[in-house]
Amino acid sequence: MKKFLPILIVIVLIVAIFVGVYNNLVQSAEDVDGAWAQVENILKKRADLIPNLVETVKGYATHEEDIFVKVTEARSKVMAATSPEEAAAANEELTRALGDINVVVENYPELKANENFLSLQAELSSIENELSTERMRYNDKVKVFNKDVKRFPRNLLAKMFGFSPKEYFQIGEADKETPKVDFNK
């Protein structure tokens, strides 16, 4: 029996290491999934606000129908996105479409003074800030998880248990460009 004690101790240590690594990977994966759920929550909140914003602007700019169609289509794509990559692309398209609404707003000074519009615009700005924060938190969780999955020897155990790197929520090329501000208009 004493002969097998060192072997038994080594086996118990190896199992404990496997269990620890597995539990750590599960926790990290859950952190990523939870952070992604929060990003989706904010994207939905933003998408739910868009119809109110569109209807308010429509009341002033009835002949700008193509812009409203673009916003509606982009909103639908955000709602239908199932991965960070799809959500990022849809979010980029929606951001561009909302930029088009801002151009319409510039052409209708009475709309800029509309209390309902100002309230919706402030709420949208707040949601954009929340989205930025949640996107950062999600990417931080993905970074931690991906490091765990890629580091040796954890990468061997991660593959054995079916864990693979997660996608970052990345902004598109259009969002990387610095916006032009012109106060001369």
XYZ file of N, CA, C and O in Angstrom:
740
model
N 0.815 -1.201 0.000
C 0.000 0.000 0.000
C 0.855 1.259 0.000
O 0.498 2.230 -0.654
N 1.949 1.241 0.746
C 2.824 2.409 0.806
C 3.480 2.679 -0.542
O 3.820 3.808 -0.841
N 3.622 1.655 -1.361
C 4.187 1.830 -2.694
C 3.289 2.693 -3.578
O 3.768 3.474 -4.379
N 2.013 2.509 -3.417
C 1.042 3.194 -4.276
C 0.672 4.592 -3.785
O 0.058 5.349 -4.507
N 1.038 4.922 -2.583
C 0.698 6.216 -2.022
C 1.268 7.377 -2.846
O 0.532 8.315 -3.165
N 2.547 7.372 -3.239
C 3.052 8.473 -4.081
C 2.336 8.561 -5.432
O 2.047 9.653 -5.921
N 2.041 7.427 -6.006
C 1.328 7.414 -7.291
C -0.081 7.977 -7.105
O -0.558 8.782 -7.916
N -0.746 7.586 -6.023
C -2.079 8.071 -5.725
C -2.067 9.582 -5.494
O -2.940 10.307 -5.980
N -1.045 10.076 -4.803
C -0.914 11.515 -4.557
C -0.721 12.271 -5.871
O -1.349 13.306 -6.110
N 0.109 11.757 -6.746
C 0.332 12.379 -8.055
C -0.959 12.387 -8.868
O -1.308 13.401 -9.491
N -1.695 11.299 -8.853
C -2.958 11.222 -9.600
C -3.956 12.235 -9.045
O -4.616 12.957 -9.807
N -4.067 12.326 -7.737
C -4.982 13.281 -7.113
C -4.577 14.712 -7.479
O -5.430 15.552 -7.788
N -3.271 15.016 -7.464
C -2.801 16.347 -7.841
C -3.126 16.666 -9.301
O -3.570 17.779 -9.626
N -2.920 15.716 -10.183
C -3.220 15.920 -11.602
C -4.713 16.159 -11.801
O -5.113 17.075 -12.524
N -5.544 15.361 -11.146
C -6.997 15.545 -11.246
C -7.393 16.918 -10.693
O -8.211 17.622 -11.281
N -6.795 17.309 -9.573
C -7.096 18.613 -8.976
C -6.705 19.743 -9.934
O -7.438 20.732 -10.067
N -5.582 19.605 -10.598
C -5.148 20.614 -11.566
C -6.138 20.673 -12.731
O -6.556 21.757 -13.152
N -6.531 19.507 -13.255
C -7.500 19.459 -14.355
C -8.812 20.119 -13.944
O -9.366 20.920 -14.697
N -9.292 19.782 -12.763
C -10.556 20.336 -12.279
C -10.423 21.850 -12.108
O -11.312 22.607 -12.508
N -9.319 22.296 -11.547
C -9.100 23.729 -11.359
C -9.059 24.486 -12.676
O -9.681 25.545 -12.821
N -8.329 23.955 -13.635
C -8.237 24.599 -14.947
C -9.604 24.603 -15.627
O -10.039 25.622 -16.170
N -10.297 23.473 -15.579
C -11.619 23.380 -16.198
C -12.577 24.398 -15.571
O -13.268 25.135 -16.284
N -12.629 24.431 -14.256
C -13.527 25.366 -13.571
C -13.167 26.815 -13.884
O -14.049 27.658 -14.041
N -11.885 27.112 -13.992
C -11.453 28.454 -14.343
C -11.913 28.817 -15.750
O -12.389 29.928 -15.997
N -11.783 27.886 -16.685
C -12.219 28.128 -18.065
C -13.736 28.304 -18.136
O -14.227 29.171 -18.861
N -14.468 27.513 -17.376
C -15.925 27.642 -17.352
C -16.314 29.016 -16.808
O -17.169 29.706 -17.384
N -15.688 29.418 -15.702
C -15.980 30.731 -15.111
C -15.663 31.854 -16.097
O -16.456 32.774 -16.279
N -14.533 31.760 -16.739
C -14.124 32.784 -17.696
C -15.074 32.832 -18.894
O -15.435 33.915 -19.369
N -15.493 31.662 -19.372
C -16.441 31.615 -20.493
C -17.782 32.222 -20.091
O -18.413 32.944 -20.876
N -18.217 31.954 -18.882
C -19.465 32.536 -18.384
C -19.354 34.055 -18.245
O -20.309 34.770 -18.512
N -18.190 34.525 -17.813
C -17.965 35.973 -17.733
C -18.100 36.617 -19.108
O -18.712 37.682 -19.257
N -17.534 35.963 -20.126
C -17.633 36.483 -21.502
C -19.088 36.474 -21.953
O -19.588 37.472 -22.491
N -19.782 35.371 -21.710
C -21.183 35.277 -22.128
C -22.054 36.312 -21.416
O -22.943 36.917 -22.020
N -21.778 36.530 -20.134
C -22.527 37.538 -19.383
C -22.269 38.941 -19.909
O -23.192 39.758 -20.032
N -21.014 39.226 -20.224
C -20.669 40.536 -20.766
C -21.310 40.727 -22.146
O -21.786 41.821 -22.473
N -21.342 39.661 -22.956
C -21.976 39.754 -24.266
C -23.479 39.991 -24.115
O -24.075 40.780 -24.855
N -24.089 39.327 -23.150
C -25.523 39.532 -22.917
C -25.803 40.994 -22.578
O -26.821 41.554 -23.013
N -24.908 41.622 -21.847
C -25.089 43.031 -21.512
C -24.924 43.911 -22.751
O -25.662 44.882 -22.918
N -23.988 43.578 -23.622
C -23.847 44.324 -24.885
C -25.134 44.190 -25.694
O -25.657 45.182 -26.222
N -25.665 42.973 -25.777
C -26.917 42.760 -26.508
C -28.060 43.557 -25.880
O -28.908 44.104 -26.593
N -28.072 43.619 -24.563
C -29.098 44.372 -23.859
C -29.057 45.849 -24.266
O -30.096 46.459 -24.558
N -27.874 46.419 -24.305
C -27.735 47.831 -24.673
C -28.056 48.034 -26.157
O -28.696 49.023 -26.528
N -27.641 47.083 -27.005
C -27.979 47.184 -28.434
C -29.500 47.163 -28.617
O -30.050 47.913 -29.435
N -30.187 46.324 -27.855
C -31.651 46.259 -27.943
C -32.267 47.552 -27.442
O -33.207 48.087 -28.061
N -31.749 48.069 -26.357
C -32.246 49.336 -25.805
C -32.107 50.445 -26.857
O -33.021 51.230 -27.065
N -30.968 50.447 -27.525
C -30.724 51.438 -28.581
C -31.692 51.227 -29.736
O -32.298 52.165 -30.247
N -31.847 49.968 -30.142
C -32.739 49.653 -31.266
C -34.192 49.994 -30.924
O -34.948 50.424 -31.803
N -34.588 49.811 -29.665
C -35.952 50.138 -29.261
C -36.207 51.644 -29.281
O -37.337 52.081 -29.481
N -35.176 52.431 -29.069
C -35.319 53.883 -29.075
C -35.409 54.442 -30.499
O -36.071 55.463 -30.725
N -34.794 53.765 -31.437
C -34.702 54.259 -32.815
C -36.072 54.559 -33.436
O -36.246 55.621 -34.033
N -37.072 53.677 -33.313
C -38.371 54.005 -33.938
C -38.965 55.322 -33.415
O -39.556 56.079 -34.194
N -38.799 55.599 -32.129
C -39.319 56.863 -31.586
C -38.591 58.051 -32.202
O -39.207 59.062 -32.547
N -37.292 57.921 -32.339
C -36.491 58.986 -32.942
C -36.903 59.190 -34.401
O -37.109 60.314 -34.855
N -37.048 58.098 -35.130
C -37.430 58.165 -36.545
C -38.804 58.821 -36.697
O -38.991 59.692 -37.553
N -39.765 58.422 -35.865
C -41.111 58.993 -35.968
C -41.105 60.490 -35.680
O -41.817 61.258 -36.325
N -40.299 60.911 -34.719
C -40.206 62.337 -34.404
C -39.633 63.107 -35.580
O -40.144 64.163 -35.964
N -38.584 62.589 -36.172
C -37.954 63.264 -37.309
C -38.880 63.216 -38.531
O -38.982 64.181 -39.278
N -39.580 62.093 -38.716
C -40.497 61.961 -39.853
C -41.548 63.062 -39.868
O -41.953 63.521 -40.930
N -41.989 63.459 -38.695
C -43.001 64.503 -38.610
C -42.542 65.807 -39.232
O -43.358 66.599 -39.699
N -41.261 66.028 -39.278
C -40.718 67.266 -39.838
C -40.181 67.074 -41.257
O -40.169 68.018 -42.029
N -39.720 65.895 -41.543
C -39.034 65.676 -42.820
C -39.675 64.513 -43.574
O -39.091 63.454 -43.730
N -40.881 64.715 -44.034
C -41.637 63.638 -44.677
C -41.032 63.182 -45.998
O -41.226 62.045 -46.403
N -40.284 64.027 -46.680
C -39.739 63.652 -47.985
C -38.349 63.007 -47.879
O -37.697 62.789 -48.891
N -37.912 62.660 -46.702
C -36.601 62.028 -46.500
C -36.759 60.519 -46.269
O -36.045 59.922 -45.484
N -37.694 59.926 -46.956
C -38.085 58.536 -46.707
C -36.928 57.536 -46.811
O -36.861 56.587 -46.042
N -36.013 57.725 -47.766
C -34.926 56.765 -47.941
C -34.051 56.669 -46.689
O -33.552 55.595 -46.343
N -33.875 57.758 -45.980
C -33.085 57.745 -44.744
C -33.783 56.885 -43.697
O -33.151 56.087 -43.004
N -35.104 57.034 -43.595
C -35.846 56.271 -42.596
C -35.834 54.781 -42.914
O -35.780 53.942 -42.006
N -35.860 54.466 -44.191
C -35.779 53.059 -44.601
C -34.416 52.478 -44.202
O -34.330 51.378 -43.659
N -33.345 53.229 -44.446
C -31.999 52.771 -44.070
C -31.889 52.537 -42.575
O -31.324 51.541 -42.131
N -32.427 53.455 -41.790
C -32.370 53.317 -40.335
C -33.140 52.082 -39.896
O -32.662 51.290 -39.069
N -34.323 51.890 -40.451
C -35.154 50.741 -40.092
C -34.471 49.424 -40.469
O -34.459 48.476 -39.684
N -33.889 49.378 -41.645
C -33.185 48.162 -42.076
C -31.969 47.897 -41.194
O -31.718 46.745 -40.808
N -31.224 48.934 -40.881
C -30.039 48.776 -40.037
C -30.436 48.319 -38.637
O -29.787 47.461 -38.040
N -31.519 48.865 -38.115
C -32.014 48.463 -36.794
C -32.378 46.980 -36.802
O -32.068 46.250 -35.875
N -33.030 46.531 -37.861
C -33.404 45.115 -37.971
C -32.169 44.218 -37.963
O -32.174 43.143 -37.357
N -31.122 44.654 -38.626
C -29.885 43.862 -38.665
C -29.245 43.777 -37.282
O -28.710 42.729 -36.907
N -29.301 44.866 -36.524
C -28.763 44.838 -35.158
C -29.545 43.834 -34.327
O -28.969 43.037 -33.579
N -30.859 43.852 -34.459
C -31.707 42.947 -33.674
C -31.504 41.486 -34.074
O -31.660 40.590 -33.245
N -31.129 41.239 -35.321
C -30.976 39.870 -35.809
C -29.558 39.323 -35.638
O -29.325 38.131 -35.840
N -28.611 40.162 -35.253
C -27.210 39.728 -35.122
C -27.085 38.636 -34.059
O -27.685 38.730 -32.994
N -26.282 37.623 -34.369
C -26.123 36.507 -33.437
C -24.693 36.335 -32.944
O -24.437 35.479 -32.108
N -23.776 37.129 -33.468
C -22.385 37.030 -33.023
C -21.815 38.437 -32.880
O -22.362 39.387 -33.439
N -20.721 38.552 -32.140
C -20.098 39.875 -32.026
C -19.721 40.471 -33.381
O -19.866 41.666 -33.595
N -19.270 39.631 -34.310
C -18.882 40.115 -35.630
C -20.092 40.674 -36.383
O -20.029 41.759 -36.955
N -21.209 39.943 -36.368
C -22.436 40.412 -37.022
C -22.958 41.672 -36.341
O -23.389 42.609 -37.005
N -22.933 41.677 -35.016
C -23.423 42.839 -34.272
C -22.581 44.068 -34.568
O -23.114 45.172 -34.701
N -21.282 43.892 -34.664
C -20.398 45.024 -34.950
C -20.701 45.605 -36.335
O -20.775 46.822 -36.508
N -20.884 44.728 -37.322
C -21.188 45.193 -38.681
C -22.547 45.903 -38.721
O -22.684 46.971 -39.323
N -23.537 45.310 -38.061
C -24.870 45.917 -38.032
C -24.846 47.233 -37.263
O -25.497 48.202 -37.655
N -24.097 47.264 -36.186
C -23.977 48.486 -35.392
C -23.337 49.607 -36.212
O -23.759 50.755 -36.145
N -22.332 49.263 -36.998
C -21.673 50.248 -37.858
C -22.668 50.813 -38.872
O -22.714 52.023 -39.105
N -23.478 49.942 -39.455
C -24.470 50.378 -40.431
C -25.520 51.286 -39.769
O -25.909 52.313 -40.324
N -25.946 50.922 -38.566
C -26.923 51.741 -37.850
C -26.335 53.096 -37.471
O -27.008 54.125 -37.586
N -25.089 53.117 -37.076
C -24.429 54.381 -36.736
C -24.375 55.304 -37.950
O -24.626 56.508 -37.839
N -24.063 54.736 -39.115
C -24.051 55.546 -40.352
C -25.447 56.086 -40.660
O -25.616 57.241 -41.031
N -26.452 55.227 -40.493
C -27.831 55.651 -40.784
C -28.274 56.748 -39.813
O -28.943 57.701 -40.213
N -27.883 56.643 -38.567
C -28.218 57.685 -37.595
C -27.503 58.989 -37.934
O -28.023 60.074 -37.692
N -26.314 58.876 -38.498
C -25.599 60.062 -38.964
C -26.379 60.768 -40.057
O -26.411 62.006 -40.116
N -27.038 59.987 -40.925
C -27.870 60.577 -41.971
C -29.052 61.337 -41.368
O -29.459 62.381 -41.884
N -29.597 60.806 -40.268
C -30.692 61.509 -39.594
C -30.186 62.847 -39.059
O -30.876 63.856 -39.127
N -28.974 62.860 -38.553
C -28.413 64.113 -38.039
C -28.286 65.161 -39.142
O -28.449 66.354 -38.889
N -27.997 64.722 -40.359
C -27.943 65.648 -41.494
C -29.336 66.241 -41.735
O -29.484 67.443 -41.978
N -30.363 65.404 -41.649
C -31.741 65.878 -41.824
C -32.065 66.912 -40.740
O -32.662 67.956 -41.009
N -31.659 66.609 -39.524
C -31.934 67.502 -38.398
C -31.322 68.876 -38.643
O -31.936 69.906 -38.337
N -30.130 68.898 -39.209
C -29.472 70.178 -39.500
C -30.290 71.006 -40.483
O -30.265 72.224 -40.451
N -31.043 70.347 -41.360
C -31.839 71.053 -42.365
C -33.187 71.546 -41.825
O -33.911 72.242 -42.525
N -33.539 71.159 -40.605
C -34.822 71.532 -40.018
C -34.595 72.141 -38.634
O -34.675 71.452 -37.621
N -34.322 73.439 -38.584
C -34.033 74.089 -37.303
C -35.156 73.926 -36.272
O -34.893 73.805 -35.090
N -36.400 73.908 -36.740
C -37.511 73.751 -35.793
C -37.480 72.374 -35.133
O -37.911 72.203 -34.005
N -36.937 71.363 -35.833
C -36.808 70.026 -35.266
C -35.755 70.022 -34.155
O -35.937 69.400 -33.119
N -34.670 70.745 -34.390
C -33.607 70.808 -33.373
C -34.120 71.399 -32.069
O -33.582 71.128 -31.003
N -35.156 72.214 -32.130
C -35.704 72.840 -30.930
C -36.860 72.031 -30.332
O -37.342 72.351 -29.256
N -37.292 70.979 -30.987
C -38.402 70.168 -30.522
C -38.009 69.425 -29.248
O -37.021 68.690 -29.212
N -38.802 69.604 -28.206
C -38.497 69.018 -26.892
C -38.436 67.489 -26.950
O -37.558 66.867 -26.355
N -39.360 66.893 -27.672
C -39.387 65.434 -27.805
C -38.116 64.936 -28.487
O -37.496 63.966 -28.055
N -37.725 65.610 -29.550
C -36.513 65.222 -30.269
C -35.284 65.376 -29.380
O -34.421 64.506 -29.337
N -35.191 66.496 -28.674
C -34.043 66.737 -27.793
C -33.946 65.666 -26.711
O -32.860 65.188 -26.381
N -35.078 65.263 -26.177
C -35.106 64.215 -25.154
C -34.632 62.884 -25.730
O -33.814 62.181 -25.120
N -35.138 62.539 -26.907
C -34.727 61.286 -27.557
C -33.246 61.310 -27.912
O -32.534 60.317 -27.754
N -32.775 62.452 -28.377
C -31.373 62.581 -28.744
C -30.473 62.425 -27.508
O -29.439 61.758 -27.565
N -30.886 63.003 -26.385
C -30.113 62.871 -25.138
C -30.103 61.418 -24.665
O -29.069 60.903 -24.218
N -31.253 60.759 -24.783
C -31.327 59.351 -24.380
C -30.450 58.484 -25.282
O -29.760 57.581 -24.810
N -30.464 58.774 -26.576
C -29.626 58.023 -27.507
C -28.148 58.226 -27.182
O -27.363 57.283 -27.194
N -27.778 59.440 -26.868
C -26.388 59.726 -26.496
C -25.990 58.944 -25.247
O -24.895 58.378 -25.170
N -26.872 58.884 -24.291
C -26.626 58.124 -23.066
C -26.454 56.635 -23.376
O -25.552 55.968 -22.852
N -27.300 56.128 -24.242
C -27.218 54.711 -24.624
C -25.911 54.441 -25.366
O -25.283 53.399 -25.169
N -25.493 55.370 -26.219
C -24.229 55.199 -26.939
C -23.070 55.086 -25.943
O -22.157 54.276 -26.123
N -23.102 55.900 -24.894
C -22.065 55.826 -23.864
C -22.100 54.489 -23.129
O -21.058 53.888 -22.859
N -23.312 54.027 -22.802
C -23.454 52.719 -22.152
C -22.913 51.607 -23.051
O -22.226 50.705 -22.579
N -23.246 51.701 -24.329
C -22.794 50.689 -25.278
C -21.274 50.656 -25.351
O -20.659 49.592 -25.353
N -20.678 51.811 -25.397
C -19.217 51.900 -25.435
C -18.602 51.241 -24.204
O -17.640 50.472 -24.300
N -19.171 51.525 -23.042
C -18.671 50.935 -21.791
C -18.843 49.424 -21.781
O -17.908 48.677 -21.443
N -19.995 48.945 -22.172
C -20.257 47.495 -22.165
C -19.420 46.769 -23.214
O -18.992 45.640 -22.997
N -19.194 47.417 -24.340
C -18.330 46.834 -25.374
C -16.915 46.668 -24.819
O -16.272 45.638 -25.021
N -16.442 47.679 -24.089
C -15.112 47.609 -23.485
C -15.053 46.483 -22.451
O -14.099 45.699 -22.430
N -16.076 46.378 -21.619
C -16.107 45.308 -20.607
C -16.117 43.936 -21.264
O -15.435 43.014 -20.820
N -16.920 43.809 -22.313
C -16.977 42.531 -23.029
C -15.598 42.181 -23.589
O -15.109 41.066 -23.403
N -14.967 43.132 -24.258
C -13.651 42.869 -24.847
C -12.611 42.554 -23.780
O -11.714 41.732 -24.012
N -12.726 43.163 -22.603
C -11.814 42.832 -21.506
C -11.992 41.378 -21.072
O -11.016 40.665 -20.827
N -13.247 40.936 -20.968
C -13.527 39.539 -20.581
C -13.029 38.576 -21.657
O -12.486 37.518 -21.353
N -13.214 38.944 -22.919
C -12.732 38.102 -24.024
C -11.210 37.993 -23.970
O -10.649 36.918 -24.170
N -10.549 39.094 -23.681
C -9.081 39.106 -23.597
C -8.596 38.128 -22.527
O -7.691 37.324 -22.780
N -9.210 38.172 -21.354
C -8.831 37.261 -20.263
C -9.087 35.814 -20.672
O -8.229 34.938 -20.500
N -10.270 35.564 -21.230
C -10.615 34.206 -21.646
C -9.663 33.700 -22.728
O -9.155 32.579 -22.645
N -9.418 34.517 -23.741
C -8.547 34.092 -24.835
C -7.127 33.818 -24.361
O -6.476 32.891 -24.843
N -6.646 34.600 -23.401
C -5.327 34.312 -22.828
C -5.330 32.950 -22.151
O -4.389 32.172 -22.319
N -6.381 32.671 -21.389
C -6.480 31.374 -20.712
C -6.497 30.219 -21.708
O -5.876 29.190 -21.500
N -7.229 30.411 -22.787
C -7.386 29.343 -23.776
C -6.120 29.137 -24.605
O -5.859 28.034 -25.083
N -5.306 30.171 -24.739
C -4.136 30.086 -25.615
C -2.825 29.771 -24.893
O -1.860 29.367 -25.532
N -2.779 29.964 -23.588
C -1.533 29.735 -22.849
C -1.253 28.254 -22.659
O -2.146 27.474 -22.374
N 0.023 27.935 -22.771
C 0.458 26.564 -22.520
C 0.613 26.379 -21.019
O 1.112 27.273 -20.342
N 0.221 25.311 -20.439
C -0.391 24.084 -20.937
C -1.913 24.122 -20.961
O -2.551 23.151 -21.347
N -2.487 25.244 -20.528
C -3.953 25.355 -20.504
C -4.558 25.150 -21.888
O -5.683 24.674 -21.999
N -3.831 25.560 -22.927
C -4.377 25.417 -24.274
C -4.667 23.955 -24.606
O -5.625 23.642 -25.289
N -3.846 23.055 -24.088
C -4.082 21.626 -24.329
C -5.356 21.161 -23.634
O -6.169 20.440 -24.219
N -5.510 21.614 -22.397
C -6.716 21.242 -21.650
C -7.948 21.938 -22.239
O -9.030 21.332 -22.313
N -7.785 23.182 -22.670
C -8.905 23.906 -23.273
C -9.404 23.178 -24.524
O -10.613 23.004 -24.714
N -8.470 22.735 -25.358
C -8.860 21.986 -26.566
C -9.547 20.686 -26.188
O -10.546 20.302 -26.791
N -8.998 20.027 -25.175
C -9.561 18.748 -24.740
C -10.995 18.932 -24.235
O -11.856 18.089 -24.466
N -11.267 20.060 -23.571
C -12.592 20.320 -23.020
C -13.495 21.096 -23.978
O -14.628 21.431 -23.655
N -13.004 21.417 -25.175
C -13.833 22.066 -26.193
C -13.927 23.579 -26.100
O -14.842 24.175 -26.666
N -12.990 24.214 -25.407
C -12.985 25.682 -25.332
C -12.143 26.238 -26.470
O -11.066 25.728 -26.751
N -12.634 27.289 -27.099
C -11.867 27.949 -28.158
C -11.981 29.464 -27.967
O -12.889 29.939 -27.289
N -11.066 30.218 -28.568
C -11.085 31.679 -28.397
C -12.424 32.282 -28.821
O -13.092 31.787 -29.721
N -12.786 33.382 -28.171
C -14.030 34.103 -28.461
C -13.716 35.307 -29.350
O -12.588 35.782 -29.402
N -14.741 35.806 -30.032
C -14.597 36.973 -30.907
C -14.669 38.267 -30.096
O -15.488 38.387 -29.193
N -13.825 39.219 -30.472
C -13.924 40.563 -29.910
C -15.040 41.311 -30.620
O -15.371 41.012 -31.761
N -15.615 42.294 -29.950
C -16.576 43.198 -30.581
C -15.747 44.346 -31.129
O -15.293 45.206 -30.383
N -15.509 44.339 -32.431
C -14.628 45.326 -33.045
C -15.436 46.337 -33.844
O -16.441 45.989 -34.449
N -14.950 47.561 -33.843
C -15.610 48.593 -34.640
C -15.163 48.465 -36.083
O -14.090 47.954 -36.375
N -15.999 48.949 -36.974
C -15.693 48.883 -38.390
C -14.769 50.000 -38.825
O -14.478 50.928 -38.069
N -14.326 49.909 -40.034
C -13.395 50.903 -40.594
C -13.999 52.307 -40.582
O -13.313 53.284 -40.318
N -15.292 52.410 -40.876
C -15.928 53.730 -40.927
C -15.911 54.400 -39.551
O -15.774 55.615 -39.450
N -16.056 53.607 -38.490
C -16.055 54.164 -37.140
C -14.667 54.576 -36.680
O -14.532 55.313 -35.709
N -13.632 54.093 -37.351
C -12.263 54.448 -36.977
C -11.873 55.836 -37.474
O -10.940 56.438 -36.967
N -12.608 56.333 -38.465
C -12.298 57.643 -39.030
C -12.725 58.740 -38.073
O -13.762 58.646 -37.425
N -11.925 59.771 -38.002
C -12.253 60.917 -37.154
C -13.352 61.725 -37.824
O -13.235 62.098 -38.999
N -14.450 61.992 -37.087
C -15.525 62.774 -37.705
C -15.089 64.213 -37.969
O -14.284 64.770 -37.221
N -15.633 64.786 -39.043
C -15.311 66.167 -39.377
C -16.314 67.083 -38.696
O -17.517 66.878 -38.791
N -15.805 68.070 -38.005
C -16.656 69.034 -37.325
C -16.489 70.378 -38.017
O -15.382 70.864 -38.194
N -17.635 70.962 -38.434
C -17.597 72.244 -39.131
C -18.592 73.188 -38.458
O -19.800 72.997 -38.548
N -18.080 74.190 -37.758
C -18.943 75.147 -37.058
C -19.314 76.334 -37.930
O -19.971 77.256 -37.468
N -18.926 76.305 -39.180
C -19.211 77.426 -40.074
C -20.587 77.328 -40.727
O -20.974 78.200 -41.480
N -21.319 76.276 -40.480
C -22.637 76.100 -41.135
C -23.724 76.813 -40.388
O -23.800 76.959 -39.254
